[in-house]
CSV table of C-alpha atoms and ligand atoms in Angstrom, one decimal:
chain,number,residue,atom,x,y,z
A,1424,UNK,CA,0.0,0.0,0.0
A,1425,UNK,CA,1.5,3.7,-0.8
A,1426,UNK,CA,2.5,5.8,2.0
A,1427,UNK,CA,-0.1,8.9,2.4
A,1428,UNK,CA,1.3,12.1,1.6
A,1429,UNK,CA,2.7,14.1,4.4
A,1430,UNK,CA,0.6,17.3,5.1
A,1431,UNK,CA,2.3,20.1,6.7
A,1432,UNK,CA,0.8,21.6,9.5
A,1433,UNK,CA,3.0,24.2,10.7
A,1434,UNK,CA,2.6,28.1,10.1
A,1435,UNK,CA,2.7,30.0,6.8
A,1436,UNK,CA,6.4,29.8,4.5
A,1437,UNK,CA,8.8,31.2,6.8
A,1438,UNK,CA,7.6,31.1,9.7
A,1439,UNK,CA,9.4,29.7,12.1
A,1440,UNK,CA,10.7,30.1,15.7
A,1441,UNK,CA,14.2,29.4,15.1
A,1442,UNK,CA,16.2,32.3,16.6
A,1443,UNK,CA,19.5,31.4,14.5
A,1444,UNK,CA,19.8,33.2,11.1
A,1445,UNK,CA,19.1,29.6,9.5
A,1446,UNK,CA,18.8,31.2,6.1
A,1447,UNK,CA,22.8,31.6,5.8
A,1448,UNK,CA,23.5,28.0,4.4
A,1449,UNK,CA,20.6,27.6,2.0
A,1450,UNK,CA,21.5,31.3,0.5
A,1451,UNK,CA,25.5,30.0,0.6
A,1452,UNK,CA,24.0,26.9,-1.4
A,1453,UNK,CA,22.0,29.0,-4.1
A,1454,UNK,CA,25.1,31.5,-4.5
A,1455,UNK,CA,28.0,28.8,-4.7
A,1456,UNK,CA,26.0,25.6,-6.9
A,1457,UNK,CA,24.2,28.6,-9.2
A,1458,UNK,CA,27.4,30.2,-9.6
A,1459,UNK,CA,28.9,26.7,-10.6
A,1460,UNK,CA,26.3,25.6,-12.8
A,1461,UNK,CA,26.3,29.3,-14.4
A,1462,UNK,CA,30.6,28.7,-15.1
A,1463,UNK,CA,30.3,25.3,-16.1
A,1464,UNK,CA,27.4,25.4,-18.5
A,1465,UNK,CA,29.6,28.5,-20.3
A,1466,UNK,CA,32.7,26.4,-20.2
A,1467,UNK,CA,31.1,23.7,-21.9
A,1468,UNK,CA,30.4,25.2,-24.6
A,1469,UNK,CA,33.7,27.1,-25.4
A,1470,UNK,CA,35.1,24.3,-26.7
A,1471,UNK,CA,38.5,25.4,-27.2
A,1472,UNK,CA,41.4,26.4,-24.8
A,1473,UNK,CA,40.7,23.4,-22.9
A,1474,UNK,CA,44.2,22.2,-22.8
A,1475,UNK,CA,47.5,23.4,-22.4
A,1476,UNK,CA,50.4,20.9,-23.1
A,1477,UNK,CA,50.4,18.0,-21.2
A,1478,UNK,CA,46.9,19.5,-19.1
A,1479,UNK,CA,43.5,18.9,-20.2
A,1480,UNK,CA,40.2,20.5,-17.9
A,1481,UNK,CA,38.7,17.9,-16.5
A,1482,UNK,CA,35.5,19.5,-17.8
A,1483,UNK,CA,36.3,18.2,-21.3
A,1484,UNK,CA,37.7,14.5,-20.1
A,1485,UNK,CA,38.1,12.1,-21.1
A,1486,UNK,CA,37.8,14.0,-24.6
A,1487,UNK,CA,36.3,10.8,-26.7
A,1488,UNK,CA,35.9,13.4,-29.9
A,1489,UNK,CA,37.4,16.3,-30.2
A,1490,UNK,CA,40.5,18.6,-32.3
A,1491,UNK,CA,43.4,18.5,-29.1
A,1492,UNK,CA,46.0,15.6,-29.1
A,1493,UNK,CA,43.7,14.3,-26.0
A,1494,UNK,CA,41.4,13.2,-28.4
A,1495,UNK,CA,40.2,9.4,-27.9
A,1496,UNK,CA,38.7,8.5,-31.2
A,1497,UNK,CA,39.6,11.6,-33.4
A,1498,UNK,CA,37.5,15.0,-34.5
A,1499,UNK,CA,34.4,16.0,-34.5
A,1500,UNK,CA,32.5,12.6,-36.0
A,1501,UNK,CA,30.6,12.8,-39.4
A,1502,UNK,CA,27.1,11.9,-37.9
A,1503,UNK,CA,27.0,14.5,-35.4
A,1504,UNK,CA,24.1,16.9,-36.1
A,1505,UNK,CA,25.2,20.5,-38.3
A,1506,UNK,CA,22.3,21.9,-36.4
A,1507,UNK,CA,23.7,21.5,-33.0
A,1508,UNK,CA,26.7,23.5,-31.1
A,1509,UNK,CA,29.7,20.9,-31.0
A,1510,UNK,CA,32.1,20.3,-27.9
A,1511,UNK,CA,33.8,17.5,-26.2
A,1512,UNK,CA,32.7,18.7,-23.0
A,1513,UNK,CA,29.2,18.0,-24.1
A,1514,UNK,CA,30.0,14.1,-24.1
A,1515,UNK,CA,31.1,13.6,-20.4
A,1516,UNK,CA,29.9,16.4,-18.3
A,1517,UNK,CA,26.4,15.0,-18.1
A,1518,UNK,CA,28.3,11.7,-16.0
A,1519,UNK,CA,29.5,14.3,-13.1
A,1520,UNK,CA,26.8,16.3,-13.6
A,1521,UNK,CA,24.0,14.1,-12.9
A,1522,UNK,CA,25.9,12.7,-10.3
A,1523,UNK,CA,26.2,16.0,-8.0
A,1524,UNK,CA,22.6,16.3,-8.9
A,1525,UNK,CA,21.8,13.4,-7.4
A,1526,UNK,CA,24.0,13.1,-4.8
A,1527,UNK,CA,22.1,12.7,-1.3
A,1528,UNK,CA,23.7,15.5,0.3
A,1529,UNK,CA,23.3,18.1,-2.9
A,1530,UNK,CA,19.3,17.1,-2.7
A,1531,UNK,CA,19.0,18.0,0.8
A,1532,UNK,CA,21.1,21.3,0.2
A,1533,UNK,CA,19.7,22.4,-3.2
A,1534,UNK,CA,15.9,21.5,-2.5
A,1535,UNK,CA,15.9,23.9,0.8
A,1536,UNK,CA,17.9,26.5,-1.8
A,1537,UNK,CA,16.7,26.3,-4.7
A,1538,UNK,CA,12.8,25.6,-4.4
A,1539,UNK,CA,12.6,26.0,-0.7
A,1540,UNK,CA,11.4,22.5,0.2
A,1541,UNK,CA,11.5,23.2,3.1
A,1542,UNK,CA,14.1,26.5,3.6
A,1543,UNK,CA,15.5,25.0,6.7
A,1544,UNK,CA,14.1,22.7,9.1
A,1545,UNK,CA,11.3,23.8,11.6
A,1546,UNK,CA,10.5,26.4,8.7
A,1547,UNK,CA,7.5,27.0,7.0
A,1548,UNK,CA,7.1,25.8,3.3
A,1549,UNK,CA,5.4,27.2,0.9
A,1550,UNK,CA,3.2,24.4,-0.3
A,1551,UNK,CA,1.5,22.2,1.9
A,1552,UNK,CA,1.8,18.3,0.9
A,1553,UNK,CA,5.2,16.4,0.7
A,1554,UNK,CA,5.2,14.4,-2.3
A,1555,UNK,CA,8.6,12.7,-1.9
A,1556,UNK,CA,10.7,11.1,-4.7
A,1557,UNK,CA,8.1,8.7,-5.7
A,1558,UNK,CA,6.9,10.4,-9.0
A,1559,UNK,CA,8.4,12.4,-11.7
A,1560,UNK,CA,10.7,13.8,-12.3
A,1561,UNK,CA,12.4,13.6,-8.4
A,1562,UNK,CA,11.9,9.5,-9.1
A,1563,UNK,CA,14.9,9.8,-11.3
A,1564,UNK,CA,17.2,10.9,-8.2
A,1565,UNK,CA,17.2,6.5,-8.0
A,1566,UNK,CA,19.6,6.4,-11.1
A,1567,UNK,CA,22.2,8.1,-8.3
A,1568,UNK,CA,23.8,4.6,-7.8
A,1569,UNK,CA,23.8,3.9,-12.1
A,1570,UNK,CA,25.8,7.3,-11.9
A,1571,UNK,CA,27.9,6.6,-9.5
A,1572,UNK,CA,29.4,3.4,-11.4
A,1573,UNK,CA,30.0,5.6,-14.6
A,1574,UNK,CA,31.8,8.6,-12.5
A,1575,UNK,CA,34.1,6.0,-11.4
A,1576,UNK,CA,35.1,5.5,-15.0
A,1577,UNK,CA,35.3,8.8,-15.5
A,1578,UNK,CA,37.3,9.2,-12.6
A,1579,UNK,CA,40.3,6.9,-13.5
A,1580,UNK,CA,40.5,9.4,-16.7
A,1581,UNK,CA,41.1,11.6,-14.5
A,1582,UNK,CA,44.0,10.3,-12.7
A,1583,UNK,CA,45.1,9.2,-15.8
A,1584,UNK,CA,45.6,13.0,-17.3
A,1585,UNK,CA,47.2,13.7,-13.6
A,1586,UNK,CA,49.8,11.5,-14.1
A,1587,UNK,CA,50.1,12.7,-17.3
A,1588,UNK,CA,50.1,15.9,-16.8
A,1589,UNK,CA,54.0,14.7,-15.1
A,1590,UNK,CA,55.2,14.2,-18.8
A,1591,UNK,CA,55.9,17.6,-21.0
A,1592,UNK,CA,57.0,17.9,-23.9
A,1593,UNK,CA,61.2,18.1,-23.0
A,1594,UNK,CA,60.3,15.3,-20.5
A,1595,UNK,CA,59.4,14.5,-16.9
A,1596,UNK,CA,58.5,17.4,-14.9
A,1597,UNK,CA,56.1,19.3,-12.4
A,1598,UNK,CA,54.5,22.4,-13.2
A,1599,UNK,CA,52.0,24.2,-10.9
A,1600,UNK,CA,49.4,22.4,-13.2
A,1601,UNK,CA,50.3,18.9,-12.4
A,1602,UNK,CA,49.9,20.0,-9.2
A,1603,UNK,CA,46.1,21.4,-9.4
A,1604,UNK,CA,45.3,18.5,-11.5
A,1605,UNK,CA,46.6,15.7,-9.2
A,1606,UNK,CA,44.8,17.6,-5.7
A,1607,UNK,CA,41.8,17.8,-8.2
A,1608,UNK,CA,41.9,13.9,-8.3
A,1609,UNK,CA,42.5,13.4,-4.8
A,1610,UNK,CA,39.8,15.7,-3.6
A,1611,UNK,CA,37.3,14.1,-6.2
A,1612,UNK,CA,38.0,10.4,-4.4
A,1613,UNK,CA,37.1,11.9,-1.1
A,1614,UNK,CA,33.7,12.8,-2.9
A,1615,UNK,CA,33.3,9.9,-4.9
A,1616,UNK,CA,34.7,7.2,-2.4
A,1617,UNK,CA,32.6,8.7,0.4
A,1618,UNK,CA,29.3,8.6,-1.6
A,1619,UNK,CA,26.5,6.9,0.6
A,1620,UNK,CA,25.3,4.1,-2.3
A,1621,UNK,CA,29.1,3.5,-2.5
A,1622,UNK,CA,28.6,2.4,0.9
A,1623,UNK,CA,26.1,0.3,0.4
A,1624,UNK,CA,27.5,-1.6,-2.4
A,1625,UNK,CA,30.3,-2.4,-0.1
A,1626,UNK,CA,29.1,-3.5,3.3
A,1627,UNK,CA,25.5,-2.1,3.6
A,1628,UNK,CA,23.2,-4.6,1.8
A,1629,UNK,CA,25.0,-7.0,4.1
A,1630,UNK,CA,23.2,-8.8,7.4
A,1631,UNK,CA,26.2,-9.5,9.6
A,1632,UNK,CA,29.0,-7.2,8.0
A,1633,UNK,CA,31.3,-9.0,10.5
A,1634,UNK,CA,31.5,-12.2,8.7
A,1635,UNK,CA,33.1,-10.3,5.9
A,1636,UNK,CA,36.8,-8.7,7.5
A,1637,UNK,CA,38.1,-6.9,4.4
A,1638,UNK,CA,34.4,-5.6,3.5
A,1639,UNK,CA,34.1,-4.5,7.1
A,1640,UNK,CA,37.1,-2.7,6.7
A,1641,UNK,CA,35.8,-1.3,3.1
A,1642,UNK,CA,32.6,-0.2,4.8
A,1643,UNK,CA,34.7,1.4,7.8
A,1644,UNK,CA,36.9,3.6,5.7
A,1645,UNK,CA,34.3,4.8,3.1
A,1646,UNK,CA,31.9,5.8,6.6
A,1647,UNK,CA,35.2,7.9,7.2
A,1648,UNK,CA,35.0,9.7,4.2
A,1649,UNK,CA,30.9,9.7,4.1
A,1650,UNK,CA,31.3,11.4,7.4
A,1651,UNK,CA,32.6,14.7,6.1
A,1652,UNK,CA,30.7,13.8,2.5
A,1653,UNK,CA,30.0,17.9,2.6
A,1654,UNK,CA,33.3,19.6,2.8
A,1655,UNK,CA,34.3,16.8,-0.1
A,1656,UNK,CA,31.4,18.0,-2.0
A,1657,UNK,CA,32.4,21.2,-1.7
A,1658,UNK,CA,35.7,21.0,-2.1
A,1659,UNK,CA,35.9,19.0,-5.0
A,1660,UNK,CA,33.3,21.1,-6.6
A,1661,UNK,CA,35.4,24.8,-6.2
A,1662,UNK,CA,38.8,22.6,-7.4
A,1663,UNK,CA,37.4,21.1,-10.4
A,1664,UNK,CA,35.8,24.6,-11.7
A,1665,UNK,CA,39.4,25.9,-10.3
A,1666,UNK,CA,41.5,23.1,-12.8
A,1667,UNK,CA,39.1,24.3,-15.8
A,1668,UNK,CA,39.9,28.0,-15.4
A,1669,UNK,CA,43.6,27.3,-14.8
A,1670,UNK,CA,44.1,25.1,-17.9
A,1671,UNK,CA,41.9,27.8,-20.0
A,1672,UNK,CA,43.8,30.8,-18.6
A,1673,UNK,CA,47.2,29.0,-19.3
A,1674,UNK,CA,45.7,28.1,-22.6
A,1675,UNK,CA,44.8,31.7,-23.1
A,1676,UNK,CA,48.2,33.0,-22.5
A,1677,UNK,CA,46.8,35.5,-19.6
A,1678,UNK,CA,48.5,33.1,-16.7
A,1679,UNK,CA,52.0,31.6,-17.2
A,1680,UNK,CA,52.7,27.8,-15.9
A,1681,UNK,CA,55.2,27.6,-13.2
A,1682,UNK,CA,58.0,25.0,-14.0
A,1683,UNK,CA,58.6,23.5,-10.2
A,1684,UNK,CA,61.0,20.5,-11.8
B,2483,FES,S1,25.6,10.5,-1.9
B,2483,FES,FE1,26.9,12.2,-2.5
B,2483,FES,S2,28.0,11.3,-4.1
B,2483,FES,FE2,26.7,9.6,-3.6
């Protein structure tokens, strides 16, 4: 039998008898994901100055067709539509993107920011039955855990173009980009690694985790990570717009790449 819907039966939208000023994180949450998704959406249709020698933006990677000498499977294919604006970034950023917008902390944040549902807790809402995530569109928040398998893949790109980012042109070396695009990989496994259907897939669909020592151990580091799954979220989300504007400014010519070795 379907749940009922939840009626709230508190006071009109806003109201509320919180003293703290609890509107501070959801407006934080509207300013720094709109901001991203503003950036991002302009980035990814540039297409061009997305790398600079042995650095590619993680925006446009793993480039599967594209003009750079990251390219996976050569140019711009034949059967792609005249009609429609062309760029690698178009390819892969639905992956990472669907899986922020999924992502079980991002819901909480981005429903109580973006569509006030509700602003905070113990605050009023502005409509009065809670309808869940059991019809459309919100239903499609479940493919979080198909998403998570693919960002994976996309992930090991990613270290991929971090290690070689090592290799330039007159041979091994460290730049200040190798640098921002390994941290970028590093701060993008705390994400990913921590995610809470990661968890699951290890140790949590288990009845007596116990009888499984190195899944225990699985489930007992990811719950490390999932602890702090917000400052990951965050973090990674400022460093990979960060890696993007680095590699297009060096691209650019307006910043200069640091040799370190
Ligand atoms: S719950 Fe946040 S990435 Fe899966």
């Amino acid at each position: 039998m379907a749940a009922p819907d939840v009626v709230w039966k508190g006071g009109r939208f806003g109201s509320t008898s919180r003293p703290d000023r609890w509107w501070i994180s959801p407006s934080l949450v509207f300013l720094g994901f709109g901001a991203f998704i503003v950036y991002a959406t302009w980035a990814a249709f540039q297409n061009g100055y997305y790398t600079y020698g042995p650095y590619i933006s993680p925006f446009y990677s793993p480039e599967i067709f594209g003009s750079s000498p990251h390219a996976l499977l050569g140019g711009k294919p034949h059967w792609f539509p005249s009609f429609l604006p062309f760029s690698p970034a178009l390819f892969i950023l639905w992956i990472p993107g669907g899986f922020r917008l999924t992502c079980y902390y991002y819901r909480g944040a981005y429903y109580k920011a973006f569509w006030a549902d509700p602003p905070a807790c113990a605050v009023g809402e502005p409509r009065k039955v809670y309808l869940g995530e059991r019809s459309f569109p919100l239903i499609l928040q479940n493919f979080h855990r198909n998403f998570l398998r693919l960002s994976y893949l996309v992930w090991a790109f990613l270290v991929y173009d971090a290690v070689r980012a090592f290799f330039f042109p007159d041979g091994f070396g460290i730049g200040v980009g190798t640098i921002v695009l390994v941290i970028n990989v590093v701060l993008l496994a705390g994400y990913i690694f921590g995610c809470h259907a990661f968890r699951h897939l290890v140790g949590g669909s288990l009845r007596q985790i116990s009888d499984y020592p190195a899944r225990q151990k699985l489930y007992e580091c990811v719950s490390c990570l999932n602890g702090q799954h917000k400052k990951w979220a965050w973090a990674s989300l400022f460093w990979v717009g960060f890696s993007d504007i680095y590699v297009r400014l060096c691209s650019m010519g307006i910043w200069h790449d640091w040799r370190l070795l």
